[in-house]
Coordinates of C-alpha atoms in Angstrom, one line a residue:
M1 CA 0.0 0.0 0.0
A2 CA 1.4 3.4 -1.0
A3 CA 2.0 5.9 1.7
K4 CA -0.6 8.6 2.0
K5 CA 0.4 12.2 1.4
T6 CA 0.0 13.6 4.8
L7 CA 2.6 16.4 4.8
I8 CA 1.0 19.7 5.7
P9 CA 2.2 23.2 6.3
W10 CA 3.2 24.5 9.7
S11 CA 0.3 26.9 9.7
S12 CA -2.2 24.0 9.6
A13 CA -0.6 22.1 12.5
K14 CA -3.0 20.8 15.1
P15 CA -3.1 18.0 17.7
A16 CA -3.6 14.4 16.6
P17 CA -3.0 11.1 18.5
V18 CA 0.4 11.0 16.7
V19 CA 1.8 14.0 14.8
M20 CA 5.3 14.6 13.5
I21 CA 7.0 17.9 12.8
S22 CA 9.5 17.0 10.0
G23 CA 12.4 19.2 9.0
G24 CA 15.2 21.4 10.4
E25 CA 13.9 24.9 10.0
S26 CA 13.9 26.0 13.7
V27 CA 11.4 28.8 13.2
L28 CA 8.8 26.5 11.5
V29 CA 9.4 23.8 14.1
R30 CA 8.9 26.2 16.9
M31 CA 5.7 27.7 15.4
A32 CA 4.2 24.4 14.5
K33 CA 5.0 23.0 18.0
D34 CA 3.5 26.0 19.7
R35 CA 0.3 25.6 17.8
I36 CA 0.0 21.9 18.7
V37 CA 1.0 22.3 22.3
S38 CA -1.3 25.3 22.9
A39 CA -4.3 23.5 21.5
A40 CA -3.5 20.2 23.3
R41 CA -3.2 22.1 26.7
K42 CA -6.8 23.1 26.5
K43 CA -7.7 19.6 27.8
D44 CA -5.3 20.1 30.7
P45 CA -3.2 17.0 29.9
E46 CA -0.4 15.3 31.8
E47 CA 2.8 16.3 30.0
V48 CA 5.9 14.2 29.4
E49 CA 9.0 15.0 27.3
F50 CA 11.5 12.5 26.0
D51 CA 14.8 12.7 24.1
A52 CA 14.5 9.9 21.5
A53 CA 18.3 9.5 21.6
A54 CA 18.4 8.6 25.3
Y55 CA 15.1 6.8 25.3
Q56 CA 14.7 3.6 27.4
G57 CA 12.3 0.8 26.3
G58 CA 8.7 0.9 27.6
E59 CA 8.7 4.6 28.4
L60 CA 6.3 5.6 25.6
E61 CA 3.6 3.1 26.4
M62 CA 3.8 4.0 30.1
A63 CA 3.6 7.7 29.4
A64 CA 0.7 7.4 26.9
S65 CA -1.5 5.1 29.0
P66 CA -4.5 6.6 30.8
S67 CA -3.8 7.3 34.5
L68 CA -5.8 8.1 37.6
F69 CA -4.9 11.7 37.3
S70 CA -5.9 12.4 33.6
S71 CA -6.9 10.5 30.5
A72 CA -5.5 13.3 28.4
K73 CA -1.7 13.1 27.7
L74 CA 0.7 15.4 25.8
I75 CA 4.0 13.6 25.0
V76 CA 6.7 15.5 23.2
V77 CA 9.6 13.5 21.8
D78 CA 12.6 15.4 20.6
A79 CA 15.5 14.3 18.3
V80 CA 13.7 11.5 16.6
E81 CA 16.3 11.7 13.8
K82 CA 18.8 10.4 16.5
C83 CA 16.5 7.9 18.1
S84 CA 17.6 4.8 19.9
E85 CA 16.6 1.3 18.6
A86 CA 14.4 1.0 21.7
F87 CA 12.4 4.1 20.8
L88 CA 12.1 3.0 17.1
D89 CA 10.7 -0.4 18.1
D90 CA 8.3 1.1 20.7
A91 CA 7.1 3.9 18.4
L92 CA 6.4 1.5 15.5
S93 CA 4.4 -0.7 17.8
Y94 CA 2.5 2.3 19.3
L95 CA 1.3 3.3 15.9
D96 CA -0.7 0.1 15.7
A97 CA -2.9 1.1 18.7
P98 CA -2.4 4.7 19.8
N99 CA -4.2 6.2 22.8
E100 CA -6.9 8.4 21.2
E101 CA -6.9 10.7 24.3
A102 CA -3.2 11.3 24.0
V103 CA -1.2 13.6 21.7
V104 CA 2.2 12.2 20.8
L105 CA 4.3 14.9 19.1
L106 CA 7.4 13.7 17.4
L107 CA 10.1 16.1 16.3
H108 CA 12.3 14.8 13.5
G109 CA 15.0 17.1 12.3
G110 CA 15.7 15.3 9.0
G111 CA 18.0 12.6 7.7
N112 CA 17.4 8.9 7.2
R113 CA 17.3 7.7 10.8
G114 CA 13.8 6.8 11.7
A115 CA 12.7 6.5 8.0
K116 CA 10.8 3.3 8.8
L117 CA 8.8 5.2 11.4
V118 CA 8.1 8.1 9.0
K119 CA 6.9 5.7 6.3
K120 CA 4.5 3.9 8.7
L121 CA 3.3 7.2 10.1
D122 CA 2.4 8.3 6.5
A123 CA 0.8 5.0 5.6
A124 CA -1.4 5.2 8.7
G125 CA -2.6 8.7 7.7
F126 CA -1.2 10.5 10.7
P127 CA -0.3 14.1 10.0
R128 CA 3.3 15.1 9.3
I129 CA 4.1 18.9 9.5
D130 CA 6.5 20.3 6.9
A131 CA 9.3 22.2 8.6
A132 CA 11.9 21.8 5.9
V133 CA 14.6 24.5 5.7
L134 CA 13.5 27.4 3.4
K135 CA 16.6 27.6 1.2
S136 CA 15.5 30.2 -1.4
E137 CA 14.7 33.9 -0.8
S138 CA 11.5 33.3 -2.8
D139 CA 10.3 30.8 -0.2
R140 CA 11.2 33.1 2.7
A141 CA 9.3 35.9 1.0
K142 CA 6.2 33.7 0.7
F143 CA 6.6 32.9 4.4
A144 CA 6.6 36.6 5.3
Q145 CA 3.7 37.3 3.0
A146 CA 1.7 34.5 4.7
R147 CA 2.5 35.9 8.1
F148 CA 1.2 39.4 7.1
K149 CA -1.9 37.9 5.5
S150 CA -2.7 35.8 8.6
A151 CA -2.4 39.0 10.7
K152 CA -4.7 40.8 8.2
R153 CA -2.0 43.3 7.4
Q154 CA -0.9 44.7 4.1
I155 CA 2.7 45.3 2.9
D156 CA 3.2 46.8 -0.5
E157 CA 5.7 45.7 -3.1
S158 CA 8.4 48.2 -2.1
G159 CA 7.9 47.4 1.5
M160 CA 8.4 43.7 0.9
A161 CA 11.5 44.4 -1.2
A162 CA 13.0 46.5 1.5
L163 CA 12.2 43.9 4.2
M164 CA 13.8 41.1 2.2
S165 CA 16.8 43.2 1.5
A166 CA 17.3 43.9 5.2
L167 CA 16.3 40.5 6.7
G168 CA 15.6 38.0 4.0
S169 CA 18.8 35.9 4.4
D170 CA 17.8 34.6 7.8
L171 CA 14.3 33.2 8.5
A172 CA 14.5 33.8 12.3
E173 CA 15.4 37.5 11.8
L174 CA 12.8 37.8 9.1
N175 CA 10.1 36.3 11.3
A176 CA 11.1 38.6 14.2
G177 CA 10.9 41.6 11.8
V178 CA 7.5 40.6 10.7
D179 CA 6.3 40.3 14.3
Q180 CA 7.7 43.8 15.1
L181 CA 6.1 45.5 12.0
I182 CA 2.8 43.9 12.8
E183 CA 2.9 44.9 16.4
D184 CA 4.4 48.4 16.1
T185 CA 2.8 49.8 12.9
E186 CA -0.6 50.6 11.5
G187 CA -1.9 50.6 7.9
T188 CA -0.1 49.5 4.9
I189 CA 3.6 48.8 5.5
T190 CA 5.8 50.6 3.0
D191 CA 9.5 50.7 2.2
A192 CA 9.8 54.0 4.3
I193 CA 8.4 52.2 7.3
V194 CA 10.7 49.2 6.9
D195 CA 13.7 51.5 6.4
R196 CA 12.9 53.3 9.6
Y197 CA 13.2 50.0 11.5
Y198 CA 15.9 48.1 9.6
G199 CA 17.6 50.5 7.2
G200 CA 20.8 50.6 9.2
R201 CA 21.5 46.9 8.8
V202 CA 24.5 45.8 6.8
E203 CA 22.3 43.8 4.4
A204 CA 20.0 46.8 3.8
T205 CA 23.0 49.1 3.2
G206 CA 24.5 46.6 0.7
F207 CA 21.3 46.6 -1.3
K208 CA 21.1 50.4 -1.3
V209 CA 24.6 50.5 -2.7
A210 CA 23.5 47.9 -5.3
D211 CA 20.4 49.9 -6.3
A212 CA 22.4 53.1 -6.8
A213 CA 25.2 51.3 -8.7
V214 CA 23.0 49.6 -11.2
S215 CA 21.1 52.8 -11.9
G216 CA 24.5 54.6 -12.6
D217 CA 24.3 56.9 -9.6
A218 CA 28.0 56.8 -8.8
K219 CA 27.9 59.6 -6.2
S220 CA 25.2 58.0 -4.1
A221 CA 26.6 54.4 -4.5
L222 CA 30.1 55.4 -3.4
S223 CA 28.9 57.6 -0.6
L224 CA 26.7 54.8 0.8
L225 CA 29.6 52.4 0.3
R226 CA 32.2 54.5 2.1
H227 CA 29.8 55.2 5.0
A228 CA 29.1 51.5 5.4
L229 CA 32.9 50.7 5.3
S230 CA 33.6 53.5 7.8
T231 CA 31.1 52.1 10.3
G232 CA 32.6 48.6 10.2
S233 CA 30.7 46.8 7.4
D234 CA 32.6 43.9 5.9
P235 CA 33.3 44.2 2.1
V236 CA 32.2 40.6 1.5
P237 CA 28.4 41.0 2.0
L238 CA 28.6 44.4 0.2
V239 CA 30.1 42.8 -2.9
A240 CA 27.5 39.9 -2.6
A241 CA 24.6 42.4 -2.5
V242 CA 25.7 44.1 -5.8
A243 CA 26.5 40.7 -7.4
M244 CA 23.0 39.3 -6.4
K245 CA 21.4 42.3 -8.0
L246 CA 23.3 41.8 -11.3
R247 CA 22.6 38.1 -11.3
G248 CA 18.8 38.8 -10.9
M249 CA 19.0 41.2 -13.9
A250 CA 20.8 38.6 -16.0
K251 CA 18.3 35.9 -15.2
V252 CA 15.3 37.9 -16.5
Q253 CA 17.0 39.3 -19.6
G254 CA 15.4 38.1 -22.7
F255 CA 12.5 36.3 -21.0
S256 CA 8.9 37.1 -21.7
G257 CA 5.7 36.1 -19.7
S258 CA 4.1 37.2 -16.5
S259 CA 6.2 37.8 -13.4
G260 CA 4.3 35.1 -11.6
E261 CA 5.2 32.5 -14.3
L262 CA 8.9 33.6 -14.4
A263 CA 9.1 33.7 -10.6
S264 CA 8.5 29.9 -10.4
E265 CA 10.9 29.1 -13.3
L266 CA 13.7 31.4 -12.1
K267 CA 13.2 30.7 -8.4
M268 CA 12.7 34.4 -7.6
A269 CA 9.8 36.2 -6.0
P270 CA 7.4 38.0 -8.4
W271 CA 8.5 41.4 -7.0
Q272 CA 12.1 40.5 -7.7
V273 CA 11.3 39.7 -11.3
D274 CA 9.4 43.0 -11.8
R275 CA 12.3 45.0 -10.3
A276 CA 15.0 43.2 -12.2
R277 CA 13.0 43.7 -15.4
R278 CA 12.8 47.4 -14.8
E279 CA 16.5 47.7 -14.0
V280 CA 17.8 45.6 -16.9
R281 CA 16.0 47.7 -19.5
R282 CA 18.6 50.4 -18.9
W283 CA 21.5 48.1 -19.5
N284 CA 23.5 47.1 -22.5
E285 CA 23.7 43.3 -22.7
V286 CA 27.5 43.2 -23.2
A287 CA 28.0 45.7 -20.3
L288 CA 25.9 43.4 -18.0
G289 CA 28.1 40.4 -18.9
Q290 CA 31.2 42.5 -18.1
S291 CA 29.8 43.5 -14.8
L292 CA 29.2 39.8 -13.9
I293 CA 32.9 39.1 -14.6
A294 CA 33.8 42.1 -12.4
A295 CA 31.6 40.7 -9.7
A296 CA 33.4 37.3 -9.8
E297 CA 36.8 39.1 -9.6
A298 CA 35.7 41.3 -6.7
D299 CA 34.3 38.4 -4.8
E300 CA 37.6 36.6 -5.1
A301 CA 39.5 39.7 -4.1
V302 CA 37.5 40.4 -0.9
K303 CA 37.7 36.8 0.2
G304 CA 41.5 36.8 0.4
G305 CA 42.5 36.8 -3.3
G306 CA 43.5 40.5 -3.3
R307 CA 45.7 42.7 -1.1
D308 CA 43.1 45.3 -0.2
P309 CA 39.4 44.3 0.2
V310 CA 38.3 47.9 0.6
Y311 CA 39.9 49.0 -2.6
A312 CA 38.4 45.9 -4.4
V313 CA 34.9 46.7 -3.4
E314 CA 35.2 50.4 -4.2
S315 CA 36.7 49.6 -7.6
F316 CA 33.9 47.1 -8.3
V317 CA 31.1 49.5 -7.4
S318 CA 32.7 52.2 -9.5
E319 CA 33.0 49.8 -12.5
V320 CA 29.3 48.8 -12.2
C321 CA 28.3 52.5 -12.2
R322 CA 30.4 53.0 -15.3
L323 CA 29.1 50.0 -17.1
S324 CA 25.5 50.9 -16.3
R325 CA 25.9 54.0 -18.4
T326 CA 27.3 52.1 -21.4
R327 CA 25.1 52.3 -24.5

């Protein structure tokens, strides 16, 4: 019998006699776990926690069995991806006849260990929560959009672009930023609002440098760059921000179709496609290719291949500004 497809998003997590959170994205694991535990606690259960790696045989059955104190149980089992043989054996047996009054929450961080348990869980139709690491910026942007939508808040395209530029590389920071903007602001969230909260971050500064450089505004680009360097910013992420901007422009060059269609194909967010399209219209195709070569050389130079990382990033930004004006 083929395994049923029971993988569901973290936002739909709820108690079940057995439920697994599967994946290593700590933010999603925490949020899914909080939803399940909070809902399960409404029945005032007895609570037990296990570390699957240190588990001793018989503990699961004993913890899940009804007692004189409460028929409701909440059992949280951590590190299932490192589980002992005793836990694996007991968990496989428990799936055959789980206590319907209990909630057994299994946390599996990924990997092959416990694969037999995952397969049986799926085949039995128990829910498995998707907490896989969000590797692409597009996926992290979708996460942020979903958080705003759930809170019935609006963030416009420029605001989302600014938020992703400032916090989009780390889901934990992005999630905290979304929480703060929801809590501290009213109305539609714009780039000006985001910039007021997070505009001083290294990532945000790097993308401001990139915006100015690809538009050919050498004065602004170099001024922003020198301010960033003087306040302790590392040349490596500054070069990376400009290079990312150039690569996005190169990806959309020559493509037709809606931004939504291209976003999926190019693994970019729709707003990234729209912005890259606007920016690449001003560029000569040969000049864009030369700028990508310059980006690779600058990246090597600031990572130890050159004598002076500061000179390397300044020269790179100046070259991008010059090439952006090539016709």
